[in-house]
Amino acid sequence: MASASTPPSPPGGEGAPIELIKAIAHPLRYEILSCVARGERNVGEIEAATGIGQPTLSQQLSVLRNAGLVSARREAKLVFYAVEAEALEQVCSAFQAICPAEFQGRIVAKLTGGAVTSVQPVPANSPDAGDTAALRRRGGAAVFAKLD
């Protein structure tokens, strides 16, 4: 039984990526994450690409690091940031779980330039339902969309 000092579990259980979604929801952090998603970048490159000043950039990168959305590695005096794919997979899986199949199809169509011919959600009783490793093996977007 939880004590009075134990915080309540977030809706959706422990696996719910609420904190990840909150971290992404800030406009500056979203912009930084979008920049880093195109490939590993050092702080100077992120600053040049986003136009976010050094003090604010450092603060927002710290939030992204603490949330587990980006990783940092030091090379001499430079710090390089990269997206943590597993954290983004958690966010994507959370949104897939609440999106109707036709909405998922529209997203894939937009991302693929309209090359989607049909939408086929993974049936709930499928052995792969809820198994993100199996879904990754089957090719991500191809799990629920048939591409031309």
Coordinates of N, CA and C in Angstrom, one line a residue:
M1 N 0.8 -1.2 0.0 CA 0.0 0.0 0.0 C 0.9 1.2 0.0
A2 N 0.5 2.3 -0.8 CA 1.3 3.5 -0.9 C 1.2 4.3 0.3
S3 N 2.3 4.9 0.8 CA 2.2 5.8 1.9 C 1.7 7.2 1.4
A4 N 1.4 8.1 2.4 CA 0.9 9.4 2.1 C 1.9 10.2 1.3
S5 N 3.2 9.9 1.5 CA 4.2 10.7 0.8 C 4.6 10.2 -0.6
T6 N 4.0 9.1 -0.9 CA 4.3 8.5 -2.3 C 3.4 9.2 -3.3
P7 N 3.9 9.8 -4.3 CA 3.1 10.5 -5.3 C 2.3 9.4 -6.1
P8 N 1.1 9.8 -6.5 CA 0.3 8.9 -7.3 C 0.9 8.6 -8.6
S9 N 0.6 7.4 -9.1 CA 1.1 7.0 -10.5 C 0.4 7.8 -11.5
P10 N 1.2 8.2 -12.6 CA 0.5 9.0 -13.7 C -0.5 8.1 -14.4
P11 N -1.5 8.8 -14.9 CA -2.6 8.1 -15.7 C -1.9 7.3 -16.8
G12 N -2.3 6.1 -17.0 CA -1.7 5.2 -18.0 C -0.6 4.3 -17.5
G13 N -0.3 4.4 -16.2 CA 0.7 3.5 -15.6 C 2.1 4.1 -15.7
E14 N 3.0 3.3 -15.2 CA 4.4 3.7 -15.1 C 5.0 3.9 -16.5
G15 N 4.5 3.1 -17.5 CA 5.1 3.2 -18.8 C 4.7 4.4 -19.6
A16 N 3.7 5.1 -19.1 CA 3.2 6.3 -19.9 C 4.3 7.3 -20.0
P17 N 4.6 7.8 -21.2 CA 5.6 8.8 -21.4 C 5.2 10.2 -21.2
I18 N 4.5 10.5 -20.2 CA 3.9 11.8 -19.9 C 5.1 12.8 -19.8
E19 N 6.1 12.5 -19.0 CA 7.2 13.4 -18.8 C 7.9 13.7 -20.1
L20 N 8.1 12.7 -21.0 CA 8.7 12.9 -22.3 C 7.9 13.8 -23.1
I21 N 6.6 13.6 -23.1 CA 5.7 14.5 -23.9 C 5.7 15.9 -23.4
K22 N 5.7 16.1 -22.1 CA 5.8 17.4 -21.5 C 7.1 18.1 -22.0
A23 N 8.2 17.4 -22.0 CA 9.5 18.0 -22.4 C 9.5 18.4 -23.8
I24 N 8.9 17.6 -24.7 CA 8.8 17.9 -26.1 C 7.9 19.1 -26.4
A25 N 6.9 19.3 -25.5 CA 5.8 20.2 -25.8 C 6.3 21.7 -25.7
H26 N 7.4 22.0 -25.2 CA 7.9 23.4 -25.1 C 8.4 23.8 -26.5
P27 N 8.0 24.9 -27.0 CA 8.4 25.3 -28.4 C 9.9 25.3 -28.6
L28 N 10.7 25.8 -27.7 CA 12.2 25.8 -27.9 C 12.8 24.4 -27.9
R29 N 12.3 23.6 -26.9 CA 12.8 22.2 -26.8 C 12.4 21.4 -28.1
Y30 N 11.2 21.7 -28.6 CA 10.8 21.0 -29.8 C 11.7 21.4 -31.0
E31 N 12.0 22.7 -31.1 CA 12.9 23.1 -32.1 C 14.3 22.5 -32.0
I32 N 14.8 22.4 -30.8 CA 16.1 21.8 -30.5 C 16.1 20.4 -30.9
L33 N 15.0 19.7 -30.5 CA 14.9 18.2 -30.8 C 14.8 18.0 -32.3
S34 N 14.1 18.8 -33.0 CA 14.0 18.7 -34.4 C 15.3 18.9 -35.1
C35 N 16.1 19.8 -34.6 CA 17.4 20.1 -35.1 C 18.3 18.8 -34.9
V36 N 18.3 18.3 -33.7 CA 19.2 17.2 -33.3 C 18.7 15.9 -34.0
A37 N 17.4 15.8 -34.3 CA 16.9 14.6 -35.0 C 17.5 14.4 -36.4
R38 N 18.0 15.5 -37.0 CA 18.6 15.4 -38.3 C 20.0 14.9 -38.2
G39 N 20.5 14.7 -37.0 CA 21.9 14.1 -36.9 C 22.6 14.8 -35.7
E40 N 23.6 14.1 -35.2 CA 24.3 14.6 -34.0 C 24.8 16.0 -34.3
R41 N 24.7 16.9 -33.3 CA 25.1 18.3 -33.4 C 25.8 18.7 -32.2
N42 N 26.8 19.7 -32.3 CA 27.4 20.3 -31.1 C 26.6 21.5 -30.8
V43 N 26.8 22.1 -29.6 CA 26.1 23.2 -29.1 C 26.1 24.4 -30.1
G44 N 27.3 24.7 -30.6 CA 27.4 25.8 -31.6 C 26.6 25.6 -32.8
E45 N 26.5 24.3 -33.3 CA 25.7 24.0 -34.5 C 24.2 24.2 -34.2
I46 N 23.8 23.7 -33.0 CA 22.4 23.9 -32.6 C 22.1 25.3 -32.5
E47 N 22.9 26.1 -31.9 CA 22.7 27.5 -31.7 C 22.6 28.2 -33.1
A48 N 23.4 27.9 -34.0 CA 23.4 28.5 -35.4 C 22.1 28.1 -36.1
A49 N 21.7 26.8 -36.0 CA 20.6 26.3 -36.7 C 19.3 26.9 -36.2
T50 N 19.2 27.0 -34.8 CA 17.9 27.4 -34.2 C 17.8 28.9 -33.9
G51 N 19.0 29.6 -33.7 CA 18.9 31.0 -33.3 C 18.7 31.1 -31.8
I52 N 18.7 30.1 -31.1 CA 18.5 30.2 -29.6 C 19.8 30.5 -29.0
G53 N 19.8 31.5 -28.2 CA 21.0 32.0 -27.5 C 21.6 31.0 -26.5
Q54 N 22.9 31.1 -26.3 CA 23.6 30.1 -25.5 C 23.0 29.8 -24.1
P55 N 22.7 30.8 -23.3 CA 22.2 30.5 -21.9 C 20.8 29.7 -22.0
T56 N 19.9 30.2 -22.9 CA 18.6 29.5 -23.0 C 18.8 28.1 -23.6
L57 N 19.7 28.0 -24.6 CA 20.0 26.7 -25.2 C 20.5 25.7 -24.2
S58 N 21.4 26.1 -23.4 CA 22.0 25.2 -22.4 C 20.9 24.7 -21.4
Q59 N 20.0 25.7 -21.0 CA 19.0 25.3 -20.1 C 18.0 24.3 -20.7
Q60 N 17.6 24.6 -21.9 CA 16.7 23.7 -22.6 C 17.3 22.3 -22.9
L61 N 18.5 22.3 -23.3 CA 19.2 21.0 -23.5 C 19.3 20.2 -22.2
S62 N 19.5 20.9 -21.1 CA 19.5 20.2 -19.8 C 18.2 19.5 -19.6
V63 N 17.1 20.2 -19.9 CA 15.8 19.6 -19.7 C 15.6 18.4 -20.6
L64 N 16.0 18.5 -21.8 CA 15.9 17.4 -22.7 C 16.8 16.2 -22.3
R65 N 18.0 16.5 -21.8 CA 18.9 15.4 -21.3 C 18.2 14.8 -20.1
N66 N 17.7 15.6 -19.1 CA 17.1 15.0 -17.9 C 15.9 14.1 -18.2
A67 N 15.2 14.5 -19.3 CA 14.0 13.7 -19.7 C 14.4 12.4 -20.4
G68 N 15.7 12.3 -20.8 CA 16.2 11.2 -21.6 C 15.9 11.2 -23.0
L69 N 15.6 12.4 -23.6 CA 15.3 12.6 -25.0 C 16.5 12.7 -25.8
V70 N 17.6 13.3 -25.2 CA 18.9 13.4 -25.9 C 20.0 12.9 -25.1
S71 N 21.1 12.5 -25.7 CA 22.3 12.1 -25.0 C 23.4 13.1 -25.4
A72 N 24.3 13.2 -24.5 CA 25.4 14.1 -24.7 C 26.7 13.4 -24.7
R73 N 27.7 13.7 -25.5 CA 29.0 13.2 -25.5 C 30.0 14.3 -25.7
R74 N 31.1 14.2 -24.9 CA 32.1 15.3 -25.0 C 33.3 14.8 -25.9
E75 N 33.7 15.7 -26.7 CA 34.9 15.5 -27.5 C 35.7 16.8 -27.4
A76 N 36.8 16.7 -26.7 CA 37.7 17.8 -26.4 C 36.8 18.9 -25.7
K77 N 36.7 20.1 -26.2 CA 35.9 21.1 -25.6 C 34.4 21.2 -26.1
L78 N 34.1 20.3 -27.1 CA 32.8 20.4 -27.7 C 31.9 19.3 -27.0
V79 N 30.6 19.7 -26.9 CA 29.6 18.7 -26.4 C 28.7 18.5 -27.6
F80 N 28.5 17.2 -27.9 CA 27.6 16.8 -29.0 C 26.4 16.2 -28.5
Y81 N 25.2 16.5 -29.1 CA 23.9 16.0 -28.7 C 23.3 15.1 -29.8
A82 N 22.7 14.0 -29.4 CA 22.0 13.1 -30.3 C 20.7 12.7 -29.7
V83 N 19.7 12.4 -30.5 CA 18.4 12.0 -30.1 C 18.5 10.6 -29.5
E84 N 17.8 10.3 -28.4 CA 17.7 9.0 -27.8 C 16.5 8.3 -28.5
A85 N 16.8 7.4 -29.4 CA 15.7 6.8 -30.2 C 14.7 6.0 -29.3
E86 N 15.1 5.4 -28.3 CA 14.2 4.6 -27.5 C 13.1 5.5 -26.8
A87 N 13.5 6.7 -26.4 CA 12.6 7.7 -25.8 C 11.6 8.1 -26.8
L88 N 12.0 8.4 -28.0 CA 11.1 8.8 -29.1 C 10.2 7.7 -29.5
E89 N 10.7 6.5 -29.4 CA 9.8 5.3 -29.7 C 8.7 5.2 -28.7
Q90 N 9.0 5.5 -27.4 CA 8.0 5.5 -26.4 C 6.9 6.5 -26.7
V91 N 7.3 7.7 -27.1 CA 6.3 8.7 -27.4 C 5.5 8.3 -28.6
C92 N 6.1 7.8 -29.7 CA 5.4 7.4 -30.9 C 4.4 6.3 -30.6
S93 N 4.9 5.3 -29.8 CA 4.0 4.2 -29.4 C 2.8 4.7 -28.6
A94 N 3.0 5.7 -27.7 CA 1.9 6.2 -26.9 C 0.9 6.9 -27.8
F95 N 1.3 7.6 -28.8 CA 0.4 8.3 -29.7 C -0.3 7.3 -30.6
Q96 N 0.4 6.3 -31.1 CA -0.2 5.2 -31.9 C -1.3 4.5 -31.2
A97 N -1.1 4.3 -29.9 CA -2.1 3.6 -29.1 C -3.4 4.4 -29.0
I98 N -3.4 5.7 -29.1 CA -4.6 6.5 -28.9 C -5.1 7.1 -30.3
C99 N -4.4 6.8 -31.4 CA -4.8 7.3 -32.7 C -5.6 6.3 -33.4
P100 N -6.8 6.7 -34.0 CA -7.5 5.7 -34.8 C -6.7 5.4 -36.0
A101 N -7.0 4.3 -36.6 CA -6.3 3.8 -37.8 C -6.3 4.8 -39.0
E102 N -7.5 5.4 -39.2 CA -7.6 6.3 -40.3 C -6.7 7.5 -40.1
F103 N -6.5 8.0 -38.9 CA -5.7 9.1 -38.6 C -4.2 8.7 -38.8
Q104 N -3.8 7.5 -38.4 CA -2.5 7.0 -38.6 C -2.2 7.0 -40.1
G105 N -3.2 6.5 -40.9 CA -3.0 6.5 -42.3 C -2.8 7.9 -42.9
R106 N -3.5 8.9 -42.4 CA -3.3 10.2 -42.9 C -1.9 10.7 -42.6
I107 N -1.4 10.4 -41.4 CA -0.1 10.8 -41.0 C 1.0 10.2 -41.9
V108 N 0.8 8.9 -42.1 CA 1.8 8.2 -43.0 C 1.7 8.7 -44.4
A109 N 0.5 9.0 -44.9 CA 0.3 9.6 -46.2 C 1.1 10.9 -46.4
K110 N 1.0 11.7 -45.3 CA 1.6 13.0 -45.3 C 3.2 12.8 -45.3
L111 N 3.6 11.9 -44.5 CA 5.1 11.7 -44.4 C 5.7 11.0 -45.7
T112 N 4.9 10.2 -46.4 CA 5.3 9.6 -47.6 C 4.9 10.2 -48.9
G113 N 4.4 11.4 -48.8 CA 3.9 12.1 -50.0 C 2.7 11.5 -50.7
G114 N 1.9 10.9 -49.9 CA 0.6 10.4 -50.4 C 0.7 9.0 -51.0
A115 N 1.8 8.3 -50.8 CA 2.0 7.0 -51.5 C 1.3 5.8 -50.7
V116 N 0.4 6.1 -49.8 CA -0.3 5.1 -49.0 C -1.5 4.6 -49.8
T117 N -1.7 3.3 -49.9 CA -2.8 2.8 -50.6 C -3.9 2.2 -49.7
S118 N -3.5 1.8 -48.5 CA -4.4 1.3 -47.5 C -3.8 1.3 -46.1
V119 N -4.7 1.4 -45.2 CA -4.3 1.4 -43.8 C -4.7 0.1 -43.1
Q120 N -3.7 -0.6 -42.5 CA -4.0 -1.9 -41.9 C -3.5 -1.9 -40.5
P121 N -4.3 -1.6 -39.5 CA -3.8 -1.6 -38.1 C -3.5 -3.0 -37.6
V122 N -2.6 -3.1 -36.7 CA -2.2 -4.4 -36.1 C -3.4 -4.8 -35.2
P123 N -4.0 -5.9 -35.5 CA -5.1 -6.4 -34.6 C -4.7 -6.5 -33.2
A124 N -5.6 -6.2 -32.3 CA -5.4 -6.2 -30.8 C -5.0 -7.6 -30.4
N125 N -5.6 -8.7 -31.1 CA -5.3 -10.0 -30.6 C -4.1 -10.6 -31.4
S126 N -3.4 -9.8 -32.1 CA -2.2 -10.3 -32.8 C -1.1 -10.5 -31.8
P127 N -0.2 -11.5 -32.1 CA 0.9 -11.8 -31.2 C 1.8 -10.6 -31.1
D128 N 1.8 -9.7 -32.1 CA 2.7 -8.6 -32.1 C 2.1 -7.4 -31.5
A129 N 0.8 -7.4 -31.2 CA 0.2 -6.2 -30.6 C 0.9 -5.9 -29.3
G130 N 1.3 -4.7 -29.1 CA 2.0 -4.2 -27.9 C 3.4 -4.6 -27.8
D131 N 3.9 -5.3 -28.7 CA 5.3 -5.8 -28.8 C 6.1 -4.8 -29.7
T132 N 6.7 -3.7 -29.1 CA 7.4 -2.7 -29.9 C 8.6 -3.3 -30.6
A133 N 9.2 -4.3 -30.1 CA 10.4 -4.9 -30.7 C 9.9 -5.6 -32.0
A134 N 8.8 -6.3 -31.9 CA 8.3 -7.0 -33.1 C 7.9 -6.0 -34.2
L135 N 7.3 -4.9 -33.7 CA 6.8 -3.9 -34.7 C 8.0 -3.3 -35.4
R136 N 9.1 -3.0 -34.6 CA 10.3 -2.4 -35.2 C 10.9 -3.4 -36.3
R137 N 10.9 -4.7 -36.0 CA 11.4 -5.7 -36.9 C 10.6 -5.7 -38.2
R138 N 9.3 -5.4 -38.1 CA 8.4 -5.4 -39.2 C 8.5 -4.0 -40.0
G139 N 9.2 -3.1 -39.5 CA 9.5 -1.9 -40.3 C 8.7 -0.6 -39.9
G140 N 8.4 -0.4 -38.7 CA 7.8 0.9 -38.3 C 6.5 1.2 -39.0
A141 N 6.5 2.2 -39.9 CA 5.3 2.7 -40.6 C 4.7 1.6 -41.4
A142 N 5.5 0.7 -41.9 CA 4.9 -0.4 -42.7 C 4.0 -1.3 -41.9
V143 N 4.0 -1.2 -40.6 CA 3.2 -2.0 -39.7 C 1.7 -1.7 -39.9
F144 N 1.4 -0.4 -40.2 CA 0.0 0.0 -40.3 C -0.3 0.6 -41.7
A145 N 0.6 0.6 -42.6 CA 0.4 1.2 -43.9 C 1.0 0.4 -45.0
K146 N 0.3 0.3 -46.0 CA 0.9 -0.4 -47.2 C 1.3 0.6 -48.2
L147 N 2.6 0.7 -48.5 CA 3.1 1.7 -49.4 C 3.3 1.1 -50.8
D148 N 3.1 2.0 -51.8 CA 3.2 1.6 -53.2 C 4.7 1.3 -53.5

